[in-house]
PDB file of C-alpha atoms in Angstrom:
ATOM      1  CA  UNK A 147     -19.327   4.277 -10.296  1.00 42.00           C
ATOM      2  CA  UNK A 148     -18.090   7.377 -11.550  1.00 46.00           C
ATOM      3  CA  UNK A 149     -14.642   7.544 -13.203  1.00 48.00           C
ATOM      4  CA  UNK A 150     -14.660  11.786 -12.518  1.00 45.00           C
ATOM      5  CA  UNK A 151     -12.099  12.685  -9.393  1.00 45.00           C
ATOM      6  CA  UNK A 152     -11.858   8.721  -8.803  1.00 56.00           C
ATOM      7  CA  UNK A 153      -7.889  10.003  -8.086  1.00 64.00           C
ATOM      8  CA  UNK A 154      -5.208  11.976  -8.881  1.00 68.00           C
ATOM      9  CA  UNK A 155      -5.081  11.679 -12.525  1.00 73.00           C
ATOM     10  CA  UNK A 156      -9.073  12.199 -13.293  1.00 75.00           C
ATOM     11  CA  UNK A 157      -8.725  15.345 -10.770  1.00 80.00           C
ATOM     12  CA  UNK A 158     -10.588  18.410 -12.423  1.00 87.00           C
ATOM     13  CA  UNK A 159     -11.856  16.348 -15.659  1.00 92.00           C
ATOM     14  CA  UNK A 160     -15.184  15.426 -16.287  1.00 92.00           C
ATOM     15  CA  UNK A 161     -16.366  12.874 -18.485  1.00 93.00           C
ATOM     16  CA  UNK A 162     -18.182  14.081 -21.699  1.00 94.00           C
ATOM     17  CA  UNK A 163     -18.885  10.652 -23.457  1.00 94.00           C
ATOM     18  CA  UNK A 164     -18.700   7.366 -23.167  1.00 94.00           C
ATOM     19  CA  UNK A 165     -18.391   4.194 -26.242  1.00 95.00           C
ATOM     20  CA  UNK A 166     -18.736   0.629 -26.368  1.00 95.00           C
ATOM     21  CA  UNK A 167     -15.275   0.257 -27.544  1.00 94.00           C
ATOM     22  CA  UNK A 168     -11.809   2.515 -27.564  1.00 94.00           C
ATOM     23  CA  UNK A 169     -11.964   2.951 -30.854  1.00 95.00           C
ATOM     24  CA  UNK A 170     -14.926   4.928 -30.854  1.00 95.00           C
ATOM     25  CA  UNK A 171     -13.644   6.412 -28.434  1.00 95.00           C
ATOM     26  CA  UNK A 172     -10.155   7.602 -29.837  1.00 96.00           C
ATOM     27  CA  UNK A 173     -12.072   8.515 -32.760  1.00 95.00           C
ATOM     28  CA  UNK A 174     -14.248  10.885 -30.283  1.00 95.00           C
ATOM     29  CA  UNK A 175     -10.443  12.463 -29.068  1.00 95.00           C
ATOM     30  CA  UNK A 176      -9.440  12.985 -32.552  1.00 95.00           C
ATOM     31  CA  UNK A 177     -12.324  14.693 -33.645  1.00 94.00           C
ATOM     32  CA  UNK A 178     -11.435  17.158 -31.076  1.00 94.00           C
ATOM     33  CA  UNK A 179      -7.720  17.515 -31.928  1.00 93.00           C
ATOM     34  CA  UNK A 180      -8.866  17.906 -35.568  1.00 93.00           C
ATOM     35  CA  UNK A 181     -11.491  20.407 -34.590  1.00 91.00           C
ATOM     36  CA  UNK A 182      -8.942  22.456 -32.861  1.00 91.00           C
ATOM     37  CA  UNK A 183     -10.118  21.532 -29.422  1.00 92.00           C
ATOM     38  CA  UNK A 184      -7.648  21.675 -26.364  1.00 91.00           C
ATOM     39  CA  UNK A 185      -6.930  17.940 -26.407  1.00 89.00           C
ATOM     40  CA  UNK A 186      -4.224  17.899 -23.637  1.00 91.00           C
ATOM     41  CA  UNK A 187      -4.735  16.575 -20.521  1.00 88.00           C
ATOM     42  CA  UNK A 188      -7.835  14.495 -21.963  1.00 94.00           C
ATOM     43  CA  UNK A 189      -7.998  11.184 -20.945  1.00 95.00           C
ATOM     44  CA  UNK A 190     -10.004   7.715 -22.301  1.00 95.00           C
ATOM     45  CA  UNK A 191     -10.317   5.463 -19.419  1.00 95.00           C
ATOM     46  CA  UNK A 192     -11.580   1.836 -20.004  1.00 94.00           C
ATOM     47  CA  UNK A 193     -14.357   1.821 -17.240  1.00 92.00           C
ATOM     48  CA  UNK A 194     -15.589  -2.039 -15.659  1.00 94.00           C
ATOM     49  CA  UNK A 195     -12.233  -3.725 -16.407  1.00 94.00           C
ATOM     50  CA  UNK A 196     -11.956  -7.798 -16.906  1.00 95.00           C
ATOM     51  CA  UNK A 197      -9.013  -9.851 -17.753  1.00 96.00           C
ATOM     52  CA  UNK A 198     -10.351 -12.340 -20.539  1.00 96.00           C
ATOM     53  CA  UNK A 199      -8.026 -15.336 -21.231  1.00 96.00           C
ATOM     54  CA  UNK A 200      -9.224 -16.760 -24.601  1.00 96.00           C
ATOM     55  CA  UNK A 201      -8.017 -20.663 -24.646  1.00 96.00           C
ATOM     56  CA  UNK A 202      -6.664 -20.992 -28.171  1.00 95.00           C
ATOM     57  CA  UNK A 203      -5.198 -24.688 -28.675  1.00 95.00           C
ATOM     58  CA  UNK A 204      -4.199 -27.942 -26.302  1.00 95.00           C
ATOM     59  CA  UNK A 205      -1.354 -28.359 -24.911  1.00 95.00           C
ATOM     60  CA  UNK A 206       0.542 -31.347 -25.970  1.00 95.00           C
ATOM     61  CA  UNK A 207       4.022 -32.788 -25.427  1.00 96.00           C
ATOM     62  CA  UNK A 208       4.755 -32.022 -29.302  1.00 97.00           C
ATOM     63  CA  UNK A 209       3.355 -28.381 -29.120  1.00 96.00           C
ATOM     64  CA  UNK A 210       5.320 -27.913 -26.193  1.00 97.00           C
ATOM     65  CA  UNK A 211       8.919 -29.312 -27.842  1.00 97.00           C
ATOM     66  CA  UNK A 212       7.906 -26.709 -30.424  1.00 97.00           C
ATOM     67  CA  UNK A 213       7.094 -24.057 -28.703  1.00 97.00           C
ATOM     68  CA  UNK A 214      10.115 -24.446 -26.374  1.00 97.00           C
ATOM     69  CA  UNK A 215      12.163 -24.991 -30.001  1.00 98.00           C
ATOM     70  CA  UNK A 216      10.682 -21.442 -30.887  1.00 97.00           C
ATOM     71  CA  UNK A 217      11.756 -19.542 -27.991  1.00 97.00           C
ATOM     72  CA  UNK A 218      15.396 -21.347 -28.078  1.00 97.00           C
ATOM     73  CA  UNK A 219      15.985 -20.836 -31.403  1.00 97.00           C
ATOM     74  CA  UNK A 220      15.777 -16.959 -31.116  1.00 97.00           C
ATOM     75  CA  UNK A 221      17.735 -16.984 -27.850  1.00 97.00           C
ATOM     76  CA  UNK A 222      20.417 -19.504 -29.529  1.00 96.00           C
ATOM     77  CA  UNK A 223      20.552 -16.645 -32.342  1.00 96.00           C
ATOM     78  CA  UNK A 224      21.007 -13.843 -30.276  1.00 96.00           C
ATOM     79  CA  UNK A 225      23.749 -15.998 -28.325  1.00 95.00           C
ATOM     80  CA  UNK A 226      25.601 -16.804 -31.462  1.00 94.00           C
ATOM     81  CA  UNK A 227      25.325 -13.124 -33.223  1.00 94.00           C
ATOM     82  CA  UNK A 228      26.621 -11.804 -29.905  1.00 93.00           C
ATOM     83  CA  UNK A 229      30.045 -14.460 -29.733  1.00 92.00           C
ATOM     84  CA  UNK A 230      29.860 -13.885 -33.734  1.00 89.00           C
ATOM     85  CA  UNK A 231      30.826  -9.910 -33.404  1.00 90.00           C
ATOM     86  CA  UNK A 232      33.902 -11.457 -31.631  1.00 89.00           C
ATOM     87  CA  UNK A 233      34.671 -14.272 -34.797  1.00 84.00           C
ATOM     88  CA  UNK A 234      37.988 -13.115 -36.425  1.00 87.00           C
ATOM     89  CA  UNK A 235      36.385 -14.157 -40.373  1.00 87.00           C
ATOM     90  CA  UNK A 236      32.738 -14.056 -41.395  1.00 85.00           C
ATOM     91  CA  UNK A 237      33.000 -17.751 -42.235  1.00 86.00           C
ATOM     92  CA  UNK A 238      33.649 -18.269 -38.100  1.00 89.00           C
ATOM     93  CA  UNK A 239      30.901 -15.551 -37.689  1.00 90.00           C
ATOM     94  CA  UNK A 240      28.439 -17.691 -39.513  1.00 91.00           C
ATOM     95  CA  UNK A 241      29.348 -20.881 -37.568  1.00 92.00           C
ATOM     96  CA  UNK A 242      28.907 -19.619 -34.328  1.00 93.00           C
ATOM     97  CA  UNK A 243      25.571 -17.713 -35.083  1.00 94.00           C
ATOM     98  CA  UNK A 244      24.441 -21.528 -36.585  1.00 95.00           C
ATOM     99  CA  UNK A 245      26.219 -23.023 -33.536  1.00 95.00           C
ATOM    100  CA  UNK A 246      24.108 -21.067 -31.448  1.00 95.00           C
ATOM    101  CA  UNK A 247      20.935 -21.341 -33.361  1.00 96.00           C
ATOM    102  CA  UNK A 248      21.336 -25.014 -33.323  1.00 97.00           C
ATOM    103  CA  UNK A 249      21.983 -25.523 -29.717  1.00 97.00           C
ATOM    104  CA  UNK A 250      19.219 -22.645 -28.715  1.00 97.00           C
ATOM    105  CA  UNK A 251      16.575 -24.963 -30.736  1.00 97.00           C
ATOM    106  CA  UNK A 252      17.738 -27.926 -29.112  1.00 98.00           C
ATOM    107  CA  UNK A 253      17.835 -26.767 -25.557  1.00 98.00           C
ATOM    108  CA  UNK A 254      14.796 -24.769 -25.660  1.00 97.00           C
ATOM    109  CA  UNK A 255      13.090 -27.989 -27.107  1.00 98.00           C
ATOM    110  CA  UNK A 256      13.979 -30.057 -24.212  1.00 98.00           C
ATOM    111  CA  UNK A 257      13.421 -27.141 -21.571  1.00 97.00           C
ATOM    112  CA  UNK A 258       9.624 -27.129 -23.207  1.00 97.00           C
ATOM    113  CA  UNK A 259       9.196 -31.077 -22.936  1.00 97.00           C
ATOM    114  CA  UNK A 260      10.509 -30.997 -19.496  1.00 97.00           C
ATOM    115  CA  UNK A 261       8.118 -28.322 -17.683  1.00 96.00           C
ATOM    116  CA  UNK A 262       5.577 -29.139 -19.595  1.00 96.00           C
ATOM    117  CA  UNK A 263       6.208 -32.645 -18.107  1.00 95.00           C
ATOM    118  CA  UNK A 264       6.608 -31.421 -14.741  1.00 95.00           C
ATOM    119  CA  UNK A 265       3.222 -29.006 -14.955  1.00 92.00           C
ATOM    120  CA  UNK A 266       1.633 -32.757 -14.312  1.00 88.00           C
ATOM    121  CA  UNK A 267      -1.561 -32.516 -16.709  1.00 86.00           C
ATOM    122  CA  UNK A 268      -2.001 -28.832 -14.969  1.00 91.00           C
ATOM    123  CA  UNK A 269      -2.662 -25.961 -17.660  1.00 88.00           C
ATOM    124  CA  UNK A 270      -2.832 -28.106 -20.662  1.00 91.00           C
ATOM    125  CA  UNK A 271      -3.738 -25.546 -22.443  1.00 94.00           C
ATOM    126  CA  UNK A 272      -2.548 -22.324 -24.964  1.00 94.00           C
ATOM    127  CA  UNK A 273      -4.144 -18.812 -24.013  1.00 95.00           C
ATOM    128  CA  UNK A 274      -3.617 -15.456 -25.234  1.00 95.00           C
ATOM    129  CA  UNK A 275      -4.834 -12.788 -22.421  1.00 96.00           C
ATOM    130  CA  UNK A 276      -5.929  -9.422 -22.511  1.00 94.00           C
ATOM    131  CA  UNK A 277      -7.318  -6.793 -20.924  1.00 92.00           C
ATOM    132  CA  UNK A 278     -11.209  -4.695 -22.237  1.00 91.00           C
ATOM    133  CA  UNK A 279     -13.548  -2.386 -20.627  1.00 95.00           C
ATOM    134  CA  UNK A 280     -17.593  -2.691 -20.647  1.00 95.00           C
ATOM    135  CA  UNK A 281     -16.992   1.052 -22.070  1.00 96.00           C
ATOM    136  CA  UNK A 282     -14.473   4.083 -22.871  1.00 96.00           C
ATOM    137  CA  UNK A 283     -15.212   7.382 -21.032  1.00 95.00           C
ATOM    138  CA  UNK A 284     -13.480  10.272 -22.257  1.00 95.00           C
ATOM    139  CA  UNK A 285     -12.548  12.948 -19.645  1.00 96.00           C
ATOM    140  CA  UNK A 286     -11.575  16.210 -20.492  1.00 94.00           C
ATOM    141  CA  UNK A 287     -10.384  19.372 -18.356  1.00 92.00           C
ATOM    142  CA  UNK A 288     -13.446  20.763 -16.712  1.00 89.00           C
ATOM    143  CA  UNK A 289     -12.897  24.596 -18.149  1.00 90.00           C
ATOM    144  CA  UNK A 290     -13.259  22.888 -21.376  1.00 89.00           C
ATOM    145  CA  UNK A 291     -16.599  20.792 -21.181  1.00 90.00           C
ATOM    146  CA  UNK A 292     -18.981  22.639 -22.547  1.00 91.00           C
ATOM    147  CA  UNK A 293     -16.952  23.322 -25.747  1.00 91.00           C
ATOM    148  CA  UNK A 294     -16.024  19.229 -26.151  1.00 91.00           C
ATOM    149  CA  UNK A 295     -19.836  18.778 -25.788  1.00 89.00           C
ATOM    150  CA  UNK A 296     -20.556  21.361 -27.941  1.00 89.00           C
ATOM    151  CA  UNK A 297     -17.910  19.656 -30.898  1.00 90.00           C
ATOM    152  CA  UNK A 298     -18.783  15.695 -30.338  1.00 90.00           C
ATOM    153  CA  UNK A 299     -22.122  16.778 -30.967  1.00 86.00           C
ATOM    154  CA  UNK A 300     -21.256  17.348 -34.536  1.00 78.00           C
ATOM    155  CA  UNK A 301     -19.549  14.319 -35.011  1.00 74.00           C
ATOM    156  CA  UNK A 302     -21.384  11.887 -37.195  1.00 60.00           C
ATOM    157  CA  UNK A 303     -22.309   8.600 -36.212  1.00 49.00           C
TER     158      UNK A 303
END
């Protein structure tokens, strides 16, 4: 499959490399820029896209609490700095950002226990996702091939 005049955005660019990974590839671009090259309007597309989900911990009742504790805790802050602006004395200001924090952890605590309750043993798991490419083509303007060619071929490993 050929990433060239695949749509709109590739339209009149041709690809002049490809890497394993996109930092070799943005490497590639800023040899270019540093070489003087015309880099606008090139483009490093991630070609043979996969979503990988890598499972990082269980998911337990606990981890849940404290992960739910987390996320309430900075919402309870924001809460209580917000109502704090309002406080007439920076003694009241203090309370109600600690008020807030405090009640933030404890809601977001039981908010965690309960869905994690209600997911029924269903995703008892952590995961981070993210998104990588089997390789990095970089596309430049077609007028300009030649020369981008002619420069990446001096670039060193």
């Amino acid at each position: 499959m050929s990433v060239a005049g695949s749509g709109p955005v590739t339209a009149n660019r041709v690809p002049i490399a490809s890497y394993r990974t996109y930092e070799e590839a943005q490497r590639a671009v800023d040899h270019l820029s540093d070489q003087q090259f015309p880099v606008k309007g090139t483009l490093i597309v991630g070609a043979g896209l996969h979503l990988v989900e890598q499972v990082v911990a269980r998911m337990t009742y606990l981890r849940a609490i404290g992960m739910g504790a987390a996320g309430g805790a900075w919402f309870g802050l924001l809460i209580g700095l917000f109502l704090g602006i309002f406080a007439p004395t920076v003694g009241s200001m203090a309370g109600l950002v600690l008020w807030g924090l405090v009640w933030g952890i404890v809601a977001g605590a039981i908010y965690g226990l309960i869905s994690h309750a209600l997911q029924g043993g269903r995703r008892d798991f952590v995961s981070r996702s993210s998104l990588v490419a089997d390789k990095y083509e970089v596309l430049v303007e077609s007028e300009h091939a030649a020369r981008a060619h002619e420069v990446l071929g001096k670039l060193s490993g």
